[in-house]
Coordinates of C-alpha atoms in Angstrom, one line a residue:
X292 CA -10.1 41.4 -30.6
X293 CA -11.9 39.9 -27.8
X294 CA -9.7 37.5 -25.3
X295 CA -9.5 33.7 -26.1
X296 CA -11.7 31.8 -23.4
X297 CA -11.7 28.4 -22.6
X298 CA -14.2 25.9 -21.6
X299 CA -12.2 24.6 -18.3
X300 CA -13.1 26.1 -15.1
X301 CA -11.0 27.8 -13.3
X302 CA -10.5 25.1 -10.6
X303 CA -8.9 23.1 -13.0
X304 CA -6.2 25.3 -14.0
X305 CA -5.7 26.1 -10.5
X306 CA -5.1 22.5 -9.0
X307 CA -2.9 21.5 -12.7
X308 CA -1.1 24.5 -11.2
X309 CA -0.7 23.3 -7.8
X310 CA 0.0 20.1 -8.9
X311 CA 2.9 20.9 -11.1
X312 CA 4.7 23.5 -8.3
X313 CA 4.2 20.2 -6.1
X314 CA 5.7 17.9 -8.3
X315 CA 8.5 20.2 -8.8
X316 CA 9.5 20.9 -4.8
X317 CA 8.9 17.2 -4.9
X318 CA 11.5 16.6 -6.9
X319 CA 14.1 18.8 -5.6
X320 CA 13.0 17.3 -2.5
X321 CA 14.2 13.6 -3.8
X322 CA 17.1 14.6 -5.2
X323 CA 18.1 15.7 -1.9
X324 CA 16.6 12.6 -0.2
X325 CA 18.4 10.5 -2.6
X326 CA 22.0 11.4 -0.9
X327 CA 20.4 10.5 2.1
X328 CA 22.7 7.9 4.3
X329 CA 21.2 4.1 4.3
X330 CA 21.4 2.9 7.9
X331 CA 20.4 -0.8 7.4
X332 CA 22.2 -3.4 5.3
X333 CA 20.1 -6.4 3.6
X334 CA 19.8 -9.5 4.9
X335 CA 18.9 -12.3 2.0
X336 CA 17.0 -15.9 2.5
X337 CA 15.0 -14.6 5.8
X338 CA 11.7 -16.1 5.0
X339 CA 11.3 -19.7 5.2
X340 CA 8.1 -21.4 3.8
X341 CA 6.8 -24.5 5.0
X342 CA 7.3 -28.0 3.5
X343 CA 8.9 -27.2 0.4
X344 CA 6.4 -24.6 -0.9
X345 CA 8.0 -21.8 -3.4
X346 CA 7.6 -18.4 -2.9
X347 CA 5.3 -16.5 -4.9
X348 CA 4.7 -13.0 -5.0
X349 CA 4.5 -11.1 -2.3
X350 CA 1.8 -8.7 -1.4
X351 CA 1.1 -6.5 1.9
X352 CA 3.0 -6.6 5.3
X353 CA 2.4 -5.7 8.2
X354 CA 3.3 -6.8 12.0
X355 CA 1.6 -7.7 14.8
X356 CA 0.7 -5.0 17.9
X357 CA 3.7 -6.5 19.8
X358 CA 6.0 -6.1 16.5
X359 CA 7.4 -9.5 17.3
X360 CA 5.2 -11.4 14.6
X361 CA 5.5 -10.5 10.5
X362 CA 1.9 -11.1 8.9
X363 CA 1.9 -11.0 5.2
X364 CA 0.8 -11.9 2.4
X365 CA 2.3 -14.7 -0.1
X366 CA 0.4 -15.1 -3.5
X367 CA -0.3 -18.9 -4.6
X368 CA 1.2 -19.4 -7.9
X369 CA 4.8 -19.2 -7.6
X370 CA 6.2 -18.0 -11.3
X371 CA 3.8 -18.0 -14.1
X372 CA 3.5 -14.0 -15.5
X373 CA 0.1 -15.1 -17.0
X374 CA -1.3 -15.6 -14.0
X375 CA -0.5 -12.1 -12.5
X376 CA -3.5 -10.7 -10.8
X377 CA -5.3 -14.2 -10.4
X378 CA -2.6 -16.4 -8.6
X379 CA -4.9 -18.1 -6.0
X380 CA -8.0 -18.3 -8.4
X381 CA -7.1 -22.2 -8.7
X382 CA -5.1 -22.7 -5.7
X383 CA -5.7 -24.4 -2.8
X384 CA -2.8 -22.8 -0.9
X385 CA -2.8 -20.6 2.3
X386 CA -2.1 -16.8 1.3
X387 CA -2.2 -15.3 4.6
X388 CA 1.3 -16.0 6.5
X389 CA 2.4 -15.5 10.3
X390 CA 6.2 -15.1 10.6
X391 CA 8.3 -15.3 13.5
X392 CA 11.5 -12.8 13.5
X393 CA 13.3 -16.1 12.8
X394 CA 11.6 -16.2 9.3
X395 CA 9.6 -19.3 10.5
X396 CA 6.3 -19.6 9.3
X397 CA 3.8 -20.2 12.7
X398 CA 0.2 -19.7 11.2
X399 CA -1.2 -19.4 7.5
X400 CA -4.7 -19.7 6.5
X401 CA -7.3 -18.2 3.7
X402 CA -6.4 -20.8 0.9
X403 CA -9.3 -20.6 -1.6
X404 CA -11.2 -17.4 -0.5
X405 CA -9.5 -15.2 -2.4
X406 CA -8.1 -14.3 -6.6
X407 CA -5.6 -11.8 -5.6
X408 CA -5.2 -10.8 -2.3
X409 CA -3.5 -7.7 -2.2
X410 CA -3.5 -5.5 1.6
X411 CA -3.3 -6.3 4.8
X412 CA -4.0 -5.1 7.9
X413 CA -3.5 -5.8 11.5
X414 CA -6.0 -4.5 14.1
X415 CA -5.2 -3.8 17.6
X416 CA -7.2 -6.8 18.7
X417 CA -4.8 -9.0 16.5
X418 CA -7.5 -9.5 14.1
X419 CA -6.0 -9.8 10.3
X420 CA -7.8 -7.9 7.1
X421 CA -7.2 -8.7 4.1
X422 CA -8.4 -7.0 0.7
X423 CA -9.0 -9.0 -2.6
X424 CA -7.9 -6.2 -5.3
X425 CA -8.9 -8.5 -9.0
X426 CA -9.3 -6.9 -11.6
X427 CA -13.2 -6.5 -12.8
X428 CA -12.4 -8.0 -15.9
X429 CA -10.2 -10.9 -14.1
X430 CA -13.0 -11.8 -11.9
X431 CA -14.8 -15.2 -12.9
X432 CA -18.0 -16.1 -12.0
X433 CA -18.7 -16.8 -8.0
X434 CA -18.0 -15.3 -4.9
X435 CA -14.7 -14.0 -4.8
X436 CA -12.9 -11.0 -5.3
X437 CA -13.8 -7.1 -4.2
X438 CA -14.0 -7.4 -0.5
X439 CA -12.4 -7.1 3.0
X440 CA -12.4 -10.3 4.9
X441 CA -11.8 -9.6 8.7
X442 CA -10.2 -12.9 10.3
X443 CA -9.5 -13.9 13.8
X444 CA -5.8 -13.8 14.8
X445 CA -6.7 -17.9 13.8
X446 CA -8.0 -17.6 10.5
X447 CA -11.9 -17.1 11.4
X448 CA -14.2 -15.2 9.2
X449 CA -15.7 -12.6 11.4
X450 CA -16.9 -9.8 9.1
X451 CA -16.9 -9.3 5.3
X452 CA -17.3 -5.6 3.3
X453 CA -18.4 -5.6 -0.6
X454 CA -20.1 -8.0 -2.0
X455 CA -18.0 -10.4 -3.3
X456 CA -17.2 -11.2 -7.0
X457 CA -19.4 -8.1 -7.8
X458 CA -17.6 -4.6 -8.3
X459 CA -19.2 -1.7 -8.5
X460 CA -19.2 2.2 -6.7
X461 CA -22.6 1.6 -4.1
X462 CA -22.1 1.9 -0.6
X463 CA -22.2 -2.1 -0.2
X464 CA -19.6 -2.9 -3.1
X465 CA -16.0 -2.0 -3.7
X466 CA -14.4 -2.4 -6.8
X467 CA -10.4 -4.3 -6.6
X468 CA -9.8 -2.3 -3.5
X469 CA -5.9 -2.3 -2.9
X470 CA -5.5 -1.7 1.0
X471 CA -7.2 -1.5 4.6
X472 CA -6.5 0.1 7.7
X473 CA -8.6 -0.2 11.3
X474 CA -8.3 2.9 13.4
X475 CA -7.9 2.9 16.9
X476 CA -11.9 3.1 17.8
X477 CA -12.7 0.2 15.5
X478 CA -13.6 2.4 12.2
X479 CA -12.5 1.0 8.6
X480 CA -11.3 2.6 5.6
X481 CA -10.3 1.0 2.2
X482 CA -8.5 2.1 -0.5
X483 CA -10.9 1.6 -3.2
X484 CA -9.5 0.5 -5.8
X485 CA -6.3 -0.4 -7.8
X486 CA -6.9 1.4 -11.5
X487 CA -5.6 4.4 -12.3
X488 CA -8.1 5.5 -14.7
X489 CA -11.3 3.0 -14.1
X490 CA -12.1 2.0 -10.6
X491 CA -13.7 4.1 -7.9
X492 CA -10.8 5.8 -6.6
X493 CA -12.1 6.4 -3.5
X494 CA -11.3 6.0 0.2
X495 CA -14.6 4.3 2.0
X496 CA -15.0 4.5 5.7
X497 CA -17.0 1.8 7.5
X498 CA -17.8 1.7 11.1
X499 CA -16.5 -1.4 13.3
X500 CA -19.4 -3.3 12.7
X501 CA -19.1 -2.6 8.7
X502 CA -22.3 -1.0 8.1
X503 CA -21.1 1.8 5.4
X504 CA -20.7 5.7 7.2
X505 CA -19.5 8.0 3.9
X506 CA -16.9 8.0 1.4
X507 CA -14.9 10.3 -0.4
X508 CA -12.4 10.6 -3.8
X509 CA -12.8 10.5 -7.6
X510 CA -10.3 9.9 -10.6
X511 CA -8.7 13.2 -11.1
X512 CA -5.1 14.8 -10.1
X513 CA -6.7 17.7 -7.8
X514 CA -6.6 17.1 -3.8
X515 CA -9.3 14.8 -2.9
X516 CA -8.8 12.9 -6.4
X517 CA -6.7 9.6 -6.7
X518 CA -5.2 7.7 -9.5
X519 CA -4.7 4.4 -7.9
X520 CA -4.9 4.1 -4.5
X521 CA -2.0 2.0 -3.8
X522 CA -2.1 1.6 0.4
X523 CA -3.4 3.7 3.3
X524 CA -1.9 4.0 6.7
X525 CA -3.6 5.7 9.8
X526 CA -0.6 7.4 11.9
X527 CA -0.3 8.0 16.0
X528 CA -2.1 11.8 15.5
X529 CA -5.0 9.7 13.8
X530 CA -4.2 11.0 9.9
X531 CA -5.4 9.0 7.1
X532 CA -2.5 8.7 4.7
X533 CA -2.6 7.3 1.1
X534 CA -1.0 6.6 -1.4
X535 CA -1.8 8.2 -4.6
X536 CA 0.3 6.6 -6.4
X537 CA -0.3 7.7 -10.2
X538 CA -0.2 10.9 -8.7
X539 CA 3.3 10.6 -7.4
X540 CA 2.6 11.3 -4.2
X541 CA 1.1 11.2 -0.3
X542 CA -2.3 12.5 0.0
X543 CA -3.2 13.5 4.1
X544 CA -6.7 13.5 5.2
X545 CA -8.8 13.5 9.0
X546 CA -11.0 10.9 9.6
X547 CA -13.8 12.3 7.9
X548 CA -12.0 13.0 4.5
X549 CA -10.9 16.9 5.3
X550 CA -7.8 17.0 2.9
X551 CA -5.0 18.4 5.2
X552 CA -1.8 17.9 3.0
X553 CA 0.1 16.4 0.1
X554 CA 3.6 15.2 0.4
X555 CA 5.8 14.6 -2.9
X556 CA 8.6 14.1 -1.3
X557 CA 8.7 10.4 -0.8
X558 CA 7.9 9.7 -4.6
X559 CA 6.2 6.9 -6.4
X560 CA 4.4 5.9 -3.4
X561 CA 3.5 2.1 -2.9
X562 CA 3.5 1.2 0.4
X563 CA 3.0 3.2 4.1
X564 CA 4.1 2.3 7.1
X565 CA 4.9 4.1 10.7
X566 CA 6.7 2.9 13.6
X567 CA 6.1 4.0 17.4
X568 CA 8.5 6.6 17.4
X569 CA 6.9 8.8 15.1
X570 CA 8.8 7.6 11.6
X571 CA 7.3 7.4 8.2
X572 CA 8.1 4.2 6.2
X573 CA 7.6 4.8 2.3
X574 CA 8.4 2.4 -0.4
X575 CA 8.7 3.2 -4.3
X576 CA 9.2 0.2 -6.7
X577 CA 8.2 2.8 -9.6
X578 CA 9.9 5.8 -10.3
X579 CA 11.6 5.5 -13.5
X580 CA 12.5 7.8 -16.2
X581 CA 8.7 7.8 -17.6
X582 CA 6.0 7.7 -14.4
X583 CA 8.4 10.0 -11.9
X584 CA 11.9 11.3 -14.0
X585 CA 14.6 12.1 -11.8
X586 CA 13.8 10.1 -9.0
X587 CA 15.0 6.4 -7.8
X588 CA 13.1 3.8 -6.7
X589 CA 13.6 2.7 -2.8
X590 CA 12.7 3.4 0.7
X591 CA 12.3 6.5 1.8
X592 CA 12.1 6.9 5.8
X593 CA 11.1 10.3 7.3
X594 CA 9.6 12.2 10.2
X595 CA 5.5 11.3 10.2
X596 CA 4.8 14.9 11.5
X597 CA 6.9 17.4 9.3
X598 CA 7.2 14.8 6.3
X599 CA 11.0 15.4 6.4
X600 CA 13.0 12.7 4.7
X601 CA 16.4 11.2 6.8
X602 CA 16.8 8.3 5.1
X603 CA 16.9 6.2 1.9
X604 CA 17.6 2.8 1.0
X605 CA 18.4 2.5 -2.5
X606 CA 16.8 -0.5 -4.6
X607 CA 18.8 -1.8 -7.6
X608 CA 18.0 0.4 -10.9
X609 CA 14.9 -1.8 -13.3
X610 CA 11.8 -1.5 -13.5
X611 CA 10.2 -4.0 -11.0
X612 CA 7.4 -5.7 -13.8
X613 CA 10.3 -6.7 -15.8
X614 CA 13.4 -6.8 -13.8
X615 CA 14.3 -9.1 -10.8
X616 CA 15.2 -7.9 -7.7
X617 CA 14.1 -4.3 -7.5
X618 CA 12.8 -4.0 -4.8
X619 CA 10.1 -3.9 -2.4
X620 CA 5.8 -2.4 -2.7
X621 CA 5.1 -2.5 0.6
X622 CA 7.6 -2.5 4.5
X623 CA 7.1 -2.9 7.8
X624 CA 9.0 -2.4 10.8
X625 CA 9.7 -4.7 14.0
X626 CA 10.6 -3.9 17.8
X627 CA 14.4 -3.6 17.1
X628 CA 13.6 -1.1 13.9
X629 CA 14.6 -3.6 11.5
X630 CA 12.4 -3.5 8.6
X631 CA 11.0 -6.0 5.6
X632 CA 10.2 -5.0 2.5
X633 CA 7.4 -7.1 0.3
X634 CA 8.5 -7.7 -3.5
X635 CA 6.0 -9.1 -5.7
X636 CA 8.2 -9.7 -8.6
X637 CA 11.4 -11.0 -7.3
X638 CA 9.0 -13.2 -4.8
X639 CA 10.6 -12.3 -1.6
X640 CA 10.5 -10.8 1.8
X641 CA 13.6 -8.8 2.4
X642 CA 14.7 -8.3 5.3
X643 CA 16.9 -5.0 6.2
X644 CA 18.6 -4.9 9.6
X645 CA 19.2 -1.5 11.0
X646 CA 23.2 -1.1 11.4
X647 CA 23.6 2.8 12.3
X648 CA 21.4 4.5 14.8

């Protein structure tokens, strides 16, 4: 009887393979990090908005160079679920918010350029990117949505990427792109886009100037393939890190897409973020019983250079498009190590102050 052969090539098998053995060290891996000690205790009501205005969801944070300013980014409408993924289509308000470490709102601009802005960046010129991630089939007629806007530290419009209101996969479009990070010589690269199945699923590298260089990623689960880029994060040895998080986990590249590693260990991956003493900053609002079994959702915090996890701040058990108060998609981390995490659907920015050393 002659042997059974299959139609799948052999690379397939091999990177389902590798995939599963990941996802399985991964998970030992979080069960481990899970009775990890918690070294910062929450601190409730830190943000402050202006005359009267209520919070809506929050998106992306990041901090100044300095670390003594919070940007981030507060979606327009405050509590409607139908408007999810359009909340400053017909608003008016400013999404892009400057915090002092008081929880004092000191700049804001960017009301009506954007549907759903969604990452953030801070270069280190203090110049502010933000990402507009609507959904193709959200995205009304005009010129909106699917770019990077580049601002001034005052709100400014010095560069755009994509063409706005029109996704698509060329090398001058993007299609709901999810994050943006500058590098230290100027270059961009966006996470491209936020669809598990349907968008690009690509990381795109621009020069400083924006004019396109190369790109690289498809839908798939093998290295080099995303499922929903969620955020990417450049680190102090100048490695691209994203996100991947339909694939449950970190994906590690160079500068000019050379896959390097991929880290399970810090599950349903959301957000990245470093500090300057060499620390990892990972938030999962996802991992539940059917997208990542086994693991809970929260902050992991680990060292940037072996991936090995310290810490772990537990988030309340739900899952966080239905339940209030689960816990933050994105962190970032101030002078004193204090860190605050961005919750879309409770509407906050929580603020965890580091008690143990």
């Amino acid at each position: 009887m002659k042997a059974l052969r299959t139609s799948f090539p052999r690379s397939w098998f091999a990177a389902v393979v590798a995939l599963a053995i990941a996802i399985r060290l991964g998970a030992e891996a979080g069960a481990f990090a899970q009775a990890l000690p918690n070294p910062y205790r929450a601190v409730d009501g830190w943000a402050k908005l202006p005359d009267g205005r209520p919070m809506g969801a929050v998106g992306d944070l990041t901090m100044d160079p300095d670390r003594l300013h919070l940007w981030a980014i507060i979606r327009c409408t405050a509590s409607d679920p139908k408007q999810f993924g359009t909340e400053c289509l017909d608003s008016d308000l400013d999404p892009i918010l400057k915090f002092d470490l008081k929880g004092n709102v000191v700049k804001s601009f960017g009301g009506g350029m954007f549907i759903w802005p969604h990452g953030l960046d801070v270069d280190r010129e203090g110049n502010v990117w933000v990402t507009d991630a609507v959904a193709p089939k959200k995205t009304p007629p005009g010129k909106r949505g699917h770019q990077v806007v580049k601002f001034s530290p005052d709100g400014k419009v010095l560069l755009t990427l994509g063409t706005p209101g029109v996704p698509g996969s060329g090398p001058d479009e993007l299609n709901a792109p999810s994050d943006v990070v500058v590098a230290t010589n100027g270059d961009i690269f966006v996470a491209d886009s936020h669809s598990f199945d349907a968008g690009n699923n690509r990381v795109v590298k621009y020069s400083k100037d924006g004019k396109f260089i190369k790109a690289w990623g498809q839908t798939g689960y093998a290295p080099g393939e995303f499922r929903m880029l969620h955020s990417i994060a450049i680190d102090s040895q100048g490695r691209v890190f994203v996100a991947d998080r339909g694939n449950n986990r970190i994906q590690i590249f160079d500068q000019e897409g050379k896959f390097l590693a991929q880290w399970t260990q810090f599950g349903r991956p959301s957000g990245i973020t470093f500090d300057d003493k060499g620390q990892v900053y990972v938030t999962d609002s996802e991992s539940d019983d059917l997208q990542n079994p086994g693991w809970e959702m929260g902050i992991r915090i680990g060292d940037a250079k072996t991936g090995w996890v310290t810490s772990f701040i537990l988030y309340p058990w739900g899952d966080p498009r239905e339940v209030e108060g689960t816990g933050a998609e994105f962190v970032a981390v101030d002078c004193d190590g204090n860190l605050y995490g961005g919750e879309p659907r409770p509407r906050r920015i929580q603020k965890y102050v580091r008690v143990r050393p």
